[in-house]
Amino acid sequence: MVVTADIFQWYKSKLKEFLKITSIAQVLFGIPVASVHSERLFSKAGLIYGNKLRNRLSATHAEEMLIVKANLSEVLLAPPTETAKEEYAEEDVRSDEE
């Protein structure tokens, strides 16, 4: 067997036939080639655990804090909801009236 095909194309063509294997392959092939993200995560963990004032911090709470810190930039960059758009519009009207 000569392998000349693109492996991503092969999995894409076999998606319905091998649904579970394809989803596992997406996870495995989706591993980032750089370690920057994990290094940032370790740095943030060091900031959480390295703080002497947090000596009674449970592992679960520390993990939750780390998840929030790791994803905060994505949340802040998310597009505003319809409610937020309405609130912004109301604030603009109020500031124009002043």
Short mmCIF file of C-alpha atoms in Angstrom, two decimals:
data_model
loop_
_atom_site.label_atom_id
_atom_site.label_comp_id
_atom_site.label_asym_id
_atom_site.label_seq_id
_atom_site.Cartn_x
_atom_site.Cartn_y
_atom_site.Cartn_z
CA MET A 1 0.00 0.00 0.00
CA VAL A 2 1.44 3.32 -1.07
CA VAL A 3 0.51 6.20 1.19
CA THR A 4 0.28 9.34 -0.88
CA ALA A 5 -3.08 10.64 0.30
CA ASP A 6 -3.61 13.44 2.75
CA ILE A 7 -4.59 11.84 6.05
CA PHE A 8 -7.01 14.67 6.83
CA GLN A 9 -8.81 14.13 3.53
CA TRP A 10 -9.00 10.40 4.23
CA TYR A 11 -10.62 10.94 7.64
CA LYS A 12 -12.96 13.51 6.12
CA SER A 13 -14.08 11.03 3.46
CA LYS A 14 -14.58 8.28 6.08
CA LEU A 15 -16.39 10.48 8.59
CA LYS A 16 -19.73 8.65 8.44
CA GLU A 17 -18.14 5.22 8.21
CA PHE A 18 -15.81 5.63 11.20
CA LEU A 19 -17.56 8.24 13.30
CA LYS A 20 -15.96 7.42 16.66
CA ILE A 21 -12.47 6.91 15.26
CA THR A 22 -12.72 10.14 13.29
CA SER A 23 -13.66 12.13 16.38
CA ILE A 24 -10.68 10.61 18.24
CA ALA A 25 -8.42 11.44 15.30
CA GLN A 26 -9.59 15.05 15.38
CA VAL A 27 -8.53 15.30 19.01
CA LEU A 28 -5.17 13.62 18.40
CA PHE A 29 -4.34 15.56 15.26
CA GLY A 30 -5.55 18.76 16.89
CA ILE A 31 -2.67 18.80 19.37
CA PRO A 32 -0.82 22.11 18.98
CA VAL A 33 2.72 21.94 17.65
CA ALA A 34 3.94 24.62 20.05
CA SER A 35 4.01 24.48 23.82
CA VAL A 36 3.27 28.17 24.35
CA HIS A 37 -0.27 27.60 25.60
CA SER A 38 0.77 24.99 28.16
CA GLU A 39 3.69 27.15 29.33
CA ARG A 40 1.33 30.08 29.91
CA LEU A 41 -0.98 27.77 31.83
CA PHE A 42 1.88 26.60 34.07
CA SER A 43 2.87 30.22 34.64
CA LYS A 44 -0.67 31.12 35.71
CA ALA A 45 -0.78 28.06 37.98
CA GLY A 46 2.46 29.24 39.58
CA LEU A 47 0.90 32.62 40.28
CA ILE A 48 -2.10 30.98 41.93
CA TYR A 49 -0.19 28.41 44.00
CA GLY A 50 2.80 30.66 44.68
CA ASN A 51 0.75 33.24 46.56
CA LYS A 52 1.49 32.72 50.28
CA LEU A 53 -1.85 34.32 51.22
CA ARG A 54 -3.72 31.46 49.54
CA ASN A 55 -2.37 28.66 51.70
CA ARG A 56 -5.84 27.20 52.35
CA LEU A 57 -6.87 27.17 48.71
CA SER A 58 -8.39 23.82 47.76
CA ALA A 59 -7.21 22.03 44.63
CA THR A 60 -10.70 22.22 43.12
CA HIS A 61 -10.97 25.95 43.69
CA ALA A 62 -7.46 26.51 42.32
CA GLU A 63 -8.35 24.50 39.21
CA GLU A 64 -11.49 26.57 38.70
CA MET A 65 -9.50 29.79 39.06
CA LEU A 66 -6.96 28.51 36.54
CA ILE A 67 -9.70 27.66 34.03
CA VAL A 68 -11.20 31.15 34.38
CA LYS A 69 -7.80 32.86 34.05
CA ALA A 70 -6.88 30.74 31.03
CA ASN A 71 -10.11 31.53 29.19
CA LEU A 72 -10.74 35.09 30.35
CA SER A 73 -9.33 36.73 27.23
CA GLU A 74 -11.61 34.65 25.02
CA VAL A 75 -14.64 35.62 27.08
CA LEU A 76 -13.72 39.30 26.97
CA LEU A 77 -13.25 39.12 23.20
CA ALA A 78 -16.54 37.32 22.59
CA PRO A 79 -19.13 39.23 20.58
CA PRO A 80 -21.69 41.03 22.74
CA THR A 81 -25.10 39.49 23.31
CA GLU A 82 -28.31 41.19 22.23
CA THR A 83 -28.95 42.27 25.83
CA ALA A 84 -25.49 43.85 26.05
CA LYS A 85 -26.06 45.67 22.75
CA GLU A 86 -29.31 47.11 24.11
CA GLU A 87 -27.56 48.21 27.32
CA TYR A 88 -24.77 49.88 25.33
CA ALA A 89 -27.36 51.69 23.21
CA GLU A 90 -29.15 52.94 26.35
CA GLU A 91 -25.85 54.17 27.80
CA ASP A 92 -25.09 56.01 24.55
CA VAL A 93 -28.50 57.72 24.65
CA ARG A 94 -27.95 58.75 28.28
CA SER A 95 -24.48 60.12 27.57
CA ASP A 96 -25.82 62.08 24.57
CA GLU A 97 -28.52 63.63 26.77
CA GLU A 98 -25.94 64.87 29.29
#
